[in-house]
Structures are given as C-alpha cells and as structure tokens.
mmCIF file of C-alpha atoms in Angstrom:
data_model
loop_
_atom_site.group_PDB
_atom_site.id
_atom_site.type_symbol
_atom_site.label_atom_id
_atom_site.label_comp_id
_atom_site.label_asym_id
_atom_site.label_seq_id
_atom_site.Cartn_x
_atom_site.Cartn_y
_atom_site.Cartn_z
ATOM 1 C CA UNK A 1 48.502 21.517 51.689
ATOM 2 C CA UNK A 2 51.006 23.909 50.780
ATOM 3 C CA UNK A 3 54.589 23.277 50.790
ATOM 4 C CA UNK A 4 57.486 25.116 50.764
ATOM 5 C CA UNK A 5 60.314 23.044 49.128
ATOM 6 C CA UNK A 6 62.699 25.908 48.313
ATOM 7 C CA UNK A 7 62.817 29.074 46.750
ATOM 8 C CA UNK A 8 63.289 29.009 42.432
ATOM 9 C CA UNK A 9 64.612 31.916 40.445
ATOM 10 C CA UNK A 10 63.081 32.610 37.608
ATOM 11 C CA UNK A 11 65.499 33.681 34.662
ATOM 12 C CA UNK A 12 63.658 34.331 31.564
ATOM 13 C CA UNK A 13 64.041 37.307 29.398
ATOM 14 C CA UNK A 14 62.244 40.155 30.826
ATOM 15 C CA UNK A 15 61.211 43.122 28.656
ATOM 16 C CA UNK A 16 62.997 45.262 26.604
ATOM 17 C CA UNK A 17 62.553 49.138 27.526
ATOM 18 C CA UNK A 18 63.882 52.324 25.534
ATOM 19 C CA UNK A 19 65.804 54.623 27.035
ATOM 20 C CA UNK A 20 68.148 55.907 24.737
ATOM 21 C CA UNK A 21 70.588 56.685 27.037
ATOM 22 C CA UNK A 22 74.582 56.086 25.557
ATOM 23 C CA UNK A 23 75.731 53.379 28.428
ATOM 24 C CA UNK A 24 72.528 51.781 29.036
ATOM 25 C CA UNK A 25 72.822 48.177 27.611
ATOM 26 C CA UNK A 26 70.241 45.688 27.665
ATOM 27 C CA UNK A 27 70.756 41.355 26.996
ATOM 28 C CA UNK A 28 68.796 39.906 24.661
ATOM 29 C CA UNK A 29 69.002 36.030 25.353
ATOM 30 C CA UNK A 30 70.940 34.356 28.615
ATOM 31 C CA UNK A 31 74.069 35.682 29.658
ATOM 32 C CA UNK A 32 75.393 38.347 32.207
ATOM 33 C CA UNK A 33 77.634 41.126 31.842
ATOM 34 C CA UNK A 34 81.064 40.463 33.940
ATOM 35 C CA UNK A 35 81.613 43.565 36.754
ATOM 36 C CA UNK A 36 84.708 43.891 38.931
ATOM 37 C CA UNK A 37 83.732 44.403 42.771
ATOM 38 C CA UNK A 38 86.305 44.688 45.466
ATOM 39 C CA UNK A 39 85.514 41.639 46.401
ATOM 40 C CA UNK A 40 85.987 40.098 42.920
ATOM 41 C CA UNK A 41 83.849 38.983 39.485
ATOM 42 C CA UNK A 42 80.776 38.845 39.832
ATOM 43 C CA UNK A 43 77.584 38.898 37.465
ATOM 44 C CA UNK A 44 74.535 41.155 36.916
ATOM 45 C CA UNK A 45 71.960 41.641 33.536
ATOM 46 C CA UNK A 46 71.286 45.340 35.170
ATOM 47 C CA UNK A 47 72.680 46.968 31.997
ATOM 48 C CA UNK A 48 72.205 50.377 33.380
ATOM 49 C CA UNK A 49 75.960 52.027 32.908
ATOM 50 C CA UNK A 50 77.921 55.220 33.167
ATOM 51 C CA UNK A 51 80.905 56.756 32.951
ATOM 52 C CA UNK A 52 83.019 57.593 36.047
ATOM 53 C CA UNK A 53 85.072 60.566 36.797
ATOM 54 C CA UNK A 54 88.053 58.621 35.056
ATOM 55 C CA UNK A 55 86.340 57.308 32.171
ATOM 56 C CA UNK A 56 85.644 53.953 33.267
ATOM 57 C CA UNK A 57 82.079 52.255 32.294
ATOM 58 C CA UNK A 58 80.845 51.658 35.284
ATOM 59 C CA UNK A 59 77.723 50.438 36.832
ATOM 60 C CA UNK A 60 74.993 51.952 39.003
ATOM 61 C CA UNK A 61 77.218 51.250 42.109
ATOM 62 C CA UNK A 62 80.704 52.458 40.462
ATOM 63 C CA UNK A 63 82.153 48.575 39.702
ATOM 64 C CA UNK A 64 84.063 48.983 37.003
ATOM 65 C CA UNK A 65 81.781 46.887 33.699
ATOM 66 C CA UNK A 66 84.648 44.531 32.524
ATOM 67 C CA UNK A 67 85.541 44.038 28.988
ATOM 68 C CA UNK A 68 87.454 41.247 26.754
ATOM 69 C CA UNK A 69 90.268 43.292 27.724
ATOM 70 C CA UNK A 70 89.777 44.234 31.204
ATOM 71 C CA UNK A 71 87.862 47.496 32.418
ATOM 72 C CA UNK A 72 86.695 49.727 29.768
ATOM 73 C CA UNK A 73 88.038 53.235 29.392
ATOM 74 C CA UNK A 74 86.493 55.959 27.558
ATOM 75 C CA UNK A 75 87.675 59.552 27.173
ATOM 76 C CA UNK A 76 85.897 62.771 26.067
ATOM 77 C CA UNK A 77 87.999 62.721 22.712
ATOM 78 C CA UNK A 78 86.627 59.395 21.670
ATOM 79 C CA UNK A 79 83.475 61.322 20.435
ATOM 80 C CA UNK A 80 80.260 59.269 19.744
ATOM 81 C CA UNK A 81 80.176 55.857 21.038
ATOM 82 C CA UNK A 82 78.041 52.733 19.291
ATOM 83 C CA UNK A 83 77.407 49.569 20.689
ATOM 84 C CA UNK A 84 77.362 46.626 18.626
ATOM 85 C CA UNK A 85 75.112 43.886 19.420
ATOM 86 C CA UNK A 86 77.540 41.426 19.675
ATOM 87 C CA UNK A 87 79.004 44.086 22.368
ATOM 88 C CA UNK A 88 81.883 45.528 20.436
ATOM 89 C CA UNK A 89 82.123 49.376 21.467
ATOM 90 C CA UNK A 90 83.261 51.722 18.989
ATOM 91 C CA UNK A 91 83.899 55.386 18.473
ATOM 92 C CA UNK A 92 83.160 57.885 15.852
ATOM 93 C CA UNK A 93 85.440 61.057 15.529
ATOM 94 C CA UNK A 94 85.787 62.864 12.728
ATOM 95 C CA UNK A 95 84.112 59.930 10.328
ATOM 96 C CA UNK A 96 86.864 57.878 11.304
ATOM 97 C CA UNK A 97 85.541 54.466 13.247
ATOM 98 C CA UNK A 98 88.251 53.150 16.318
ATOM 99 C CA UNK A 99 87.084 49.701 17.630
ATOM 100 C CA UNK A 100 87.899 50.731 21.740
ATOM 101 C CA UNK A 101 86.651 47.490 23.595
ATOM 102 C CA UNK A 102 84.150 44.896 23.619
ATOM 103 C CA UNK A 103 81.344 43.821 26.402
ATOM 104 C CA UNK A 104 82.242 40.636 28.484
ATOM 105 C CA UNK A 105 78.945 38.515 28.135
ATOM 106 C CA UNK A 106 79.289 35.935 29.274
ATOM 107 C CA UNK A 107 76.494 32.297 30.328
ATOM 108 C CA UNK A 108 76.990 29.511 32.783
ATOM 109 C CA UNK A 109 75.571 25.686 32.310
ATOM 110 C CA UNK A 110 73.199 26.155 35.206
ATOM 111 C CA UNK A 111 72.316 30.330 36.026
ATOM 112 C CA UNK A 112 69.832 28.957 38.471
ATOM 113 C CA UNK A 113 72.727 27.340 40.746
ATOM 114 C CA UNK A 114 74.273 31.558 41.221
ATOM 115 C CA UNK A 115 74.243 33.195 44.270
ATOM 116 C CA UNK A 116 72.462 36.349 44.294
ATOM 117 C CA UNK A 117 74.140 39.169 46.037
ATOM 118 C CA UNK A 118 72.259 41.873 46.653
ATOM 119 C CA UNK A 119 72.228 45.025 44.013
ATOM 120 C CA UNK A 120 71.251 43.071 41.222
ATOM 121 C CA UNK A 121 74.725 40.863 41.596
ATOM 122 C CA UNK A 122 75.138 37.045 41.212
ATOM 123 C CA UNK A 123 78.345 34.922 42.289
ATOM 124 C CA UNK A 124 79.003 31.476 41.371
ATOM 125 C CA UNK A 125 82.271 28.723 41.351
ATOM 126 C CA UNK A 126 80.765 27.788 37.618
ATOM 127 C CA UNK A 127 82.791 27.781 35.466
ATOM 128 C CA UNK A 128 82.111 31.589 32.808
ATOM 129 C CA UNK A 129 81.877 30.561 28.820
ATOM 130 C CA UNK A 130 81.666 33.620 26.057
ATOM 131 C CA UNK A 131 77.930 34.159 25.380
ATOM 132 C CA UNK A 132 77.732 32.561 21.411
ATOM 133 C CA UNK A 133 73.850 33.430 21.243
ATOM 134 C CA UNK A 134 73.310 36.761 23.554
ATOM 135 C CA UNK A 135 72.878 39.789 21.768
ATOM 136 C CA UNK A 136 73.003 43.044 23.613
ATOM 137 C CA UNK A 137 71.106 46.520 22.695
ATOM 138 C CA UNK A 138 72.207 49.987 23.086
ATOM 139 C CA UNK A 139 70.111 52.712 24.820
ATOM 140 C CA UNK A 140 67.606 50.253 26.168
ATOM 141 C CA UNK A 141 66.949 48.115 29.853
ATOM 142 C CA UNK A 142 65.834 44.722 30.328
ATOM 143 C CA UNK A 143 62.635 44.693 32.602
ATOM 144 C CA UNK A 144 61.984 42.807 35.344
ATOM 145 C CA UNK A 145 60.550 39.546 33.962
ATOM 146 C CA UNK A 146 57.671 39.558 37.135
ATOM 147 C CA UNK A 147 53.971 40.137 35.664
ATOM 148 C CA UNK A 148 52.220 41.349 38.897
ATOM 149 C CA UNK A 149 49.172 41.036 37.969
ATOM 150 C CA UNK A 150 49.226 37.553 37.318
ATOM 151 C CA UNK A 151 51.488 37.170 40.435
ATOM 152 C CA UNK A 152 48.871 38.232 42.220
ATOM 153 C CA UNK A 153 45.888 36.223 41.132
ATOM 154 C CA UNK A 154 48.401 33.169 41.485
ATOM 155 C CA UNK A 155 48.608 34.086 45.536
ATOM 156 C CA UNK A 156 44.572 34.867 45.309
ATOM 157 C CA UNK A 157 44.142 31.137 43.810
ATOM 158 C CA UNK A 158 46.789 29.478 46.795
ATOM 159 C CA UNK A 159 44.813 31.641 49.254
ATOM 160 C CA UNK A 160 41.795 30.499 48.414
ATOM 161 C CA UNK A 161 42.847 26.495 48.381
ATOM 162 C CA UNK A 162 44.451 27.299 51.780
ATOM 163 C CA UNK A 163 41.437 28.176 53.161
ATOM 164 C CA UNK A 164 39.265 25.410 51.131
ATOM 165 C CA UNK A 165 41.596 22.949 53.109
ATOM 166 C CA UNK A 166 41.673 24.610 56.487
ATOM 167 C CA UNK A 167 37.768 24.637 56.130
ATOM 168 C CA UNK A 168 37.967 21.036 55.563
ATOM 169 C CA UNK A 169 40.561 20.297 58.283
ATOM 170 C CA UNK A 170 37.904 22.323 60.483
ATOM 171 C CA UNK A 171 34.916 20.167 59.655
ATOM 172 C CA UNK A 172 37.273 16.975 60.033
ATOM 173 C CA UNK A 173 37.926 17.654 63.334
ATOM 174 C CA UNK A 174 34.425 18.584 64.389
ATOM 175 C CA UNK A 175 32.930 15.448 62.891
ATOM 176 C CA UNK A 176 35.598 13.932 65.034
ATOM 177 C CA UNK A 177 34.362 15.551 68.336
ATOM 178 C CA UNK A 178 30.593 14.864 67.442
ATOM 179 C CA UNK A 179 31.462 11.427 66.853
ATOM 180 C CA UNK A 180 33.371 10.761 70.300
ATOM 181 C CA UNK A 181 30.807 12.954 72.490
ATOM 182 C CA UNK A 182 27.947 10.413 70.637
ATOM 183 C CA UNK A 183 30.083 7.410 71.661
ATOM 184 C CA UNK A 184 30.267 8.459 75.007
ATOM 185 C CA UNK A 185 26.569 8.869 75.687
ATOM 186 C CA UNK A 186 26.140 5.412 74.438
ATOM 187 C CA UNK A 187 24.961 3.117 77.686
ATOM 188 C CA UNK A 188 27.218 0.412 77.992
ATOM 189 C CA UNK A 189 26.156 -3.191 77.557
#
C-alpha cells in the first residue's frame, strides 16, 4: 500500500545553465545566497539578480542580495563588474581593479529542516555558517534539479502497483463473499 509519511525536499545540485547575463549567479555545491526581505533574512539558490534603480543587487522580487558587508551597491562609474567564484565582486575601470563587495554564501547543518517560503525563499532558526566549499559562477543559473521524465515513469510504476493491489484487494473480498454465500447454502446437521 502506499503511504504518505511526509513530504522530502530534495536538495542536490541541479544543472548549470549559461546565460551570460552580468548579475546572474549560479552555486556550485550547498549553500544559499543571504537576501534581505521586509520581513527579515532569508535564503534562496535562485541566483537570478539585477540592479535596482539605486544600484542595489537585487533579486527577481527587488530584496536587496546581501553581502559580507551588508547590501551591495553598484554605480554606473564602477564600469565592468567580475564575479569571483569564491563571490568576491570586483570592478574594472580604466585597467584599474577595485574589490566593491563580496556574495554572502552561506550553508546550514541540516538545509532539509528550512522552511520554504514561497518565491524560491527558505527561512530557518539554524544557525548560518560561511560556505568553505560553495563556489559560485557568473553569467549562469542553477536548474531545477527535477528530471521529469523519470518523475514521471516513477508515478507510472506507483500507479501501476496501486492498481496491482487494489486488484488484489478486489479478488480478496470476492473470494470472501463466494466463500460465505457457499457456507450458507450448506444444510445444517
């Protein structure tokens, strides 16, 4: 019989997509990138980024991406911008290199325990340790880690052993009721 014990998130590394785009930073390895929200720090690996009308890296909903620092700020005049993979951001202008902030990456003993939000966000009272072994990549997006294909012929194979057992449940029950309608035709003795 099937069972439904609870619901399991799965949190391996997903693929790796080009995209070239400046902001867009992908995770290679566990860890989340640290967001402010109004309603405080929370956690997402959607490294899909932009600048706002103030200069602030931002994500897809406009919370601000958080650095070592705090939120990062970039102008116009900080000319072409290069992210390291341990996350340090840097400009280039005028062959001169200025070090402006670094990513907050950041891993938690048990990712599985974090409370997903909604828009690709995750809370949690764990305690938030500097990433050692994440590596992020500029001008690429992580994937979603979900193989449909094989998704699907997994719910194929548990539809087909639900219906295996209900079949048998079926022919339980009406060896049951041939079995009592024989016993009562029996003449009593």
């Amino acid at each position: 019989f099937v069972k439904d014990a609870g619901i399991m998130r799965d949190s391996s590394q997903g693929n790796i997509e080009q995209t070239g785009a400046t902001y867009d930073v992908a995770i290679v390895g566990q860890g989340f990138f640290a967001v402010q929200t109004p309603t405080g720090l929370r956690y997402t690996r959607d490294g899909h980024f932009s600048l706002d009308n103030n200069g602030n890296l931002v994500t897809s909903q406009g919370h601000q991406v958080q650095g070592d620092g705090g939120p990062i700020l970039i102008t116009p005049n900080d000319g072409e911008i290069n992210i390291a993979p341990d996350g340090t951001i840097s400009s280039v202008v005028n062959g001169i290199g200025n070090q402006l902030a670094k990513l907050k990456v950041v891993e938690f003993p048990n990712p599985s325990a974090m409370t997903k939000l909604g828009a690709n966000l995750y809370s949690t009272t764990q305690p938030a340790t500097t990433s050692t072994t994440a590596t992020v990549r500029q001008g690429t997006l992580e994937t979603s880690n979900v193989q449909p294909i094989i998704e699907i012929s997994h719910m194929i194979e548990v539809m087909r052993a639900y219906e295996a057992t209900a079949s048998l449940s079926k022919s339980q029950e009406d060896m049951m009721r041939q079995a009592i309608n024989q016993l009562g035709r029996m003449p009593n003795a």
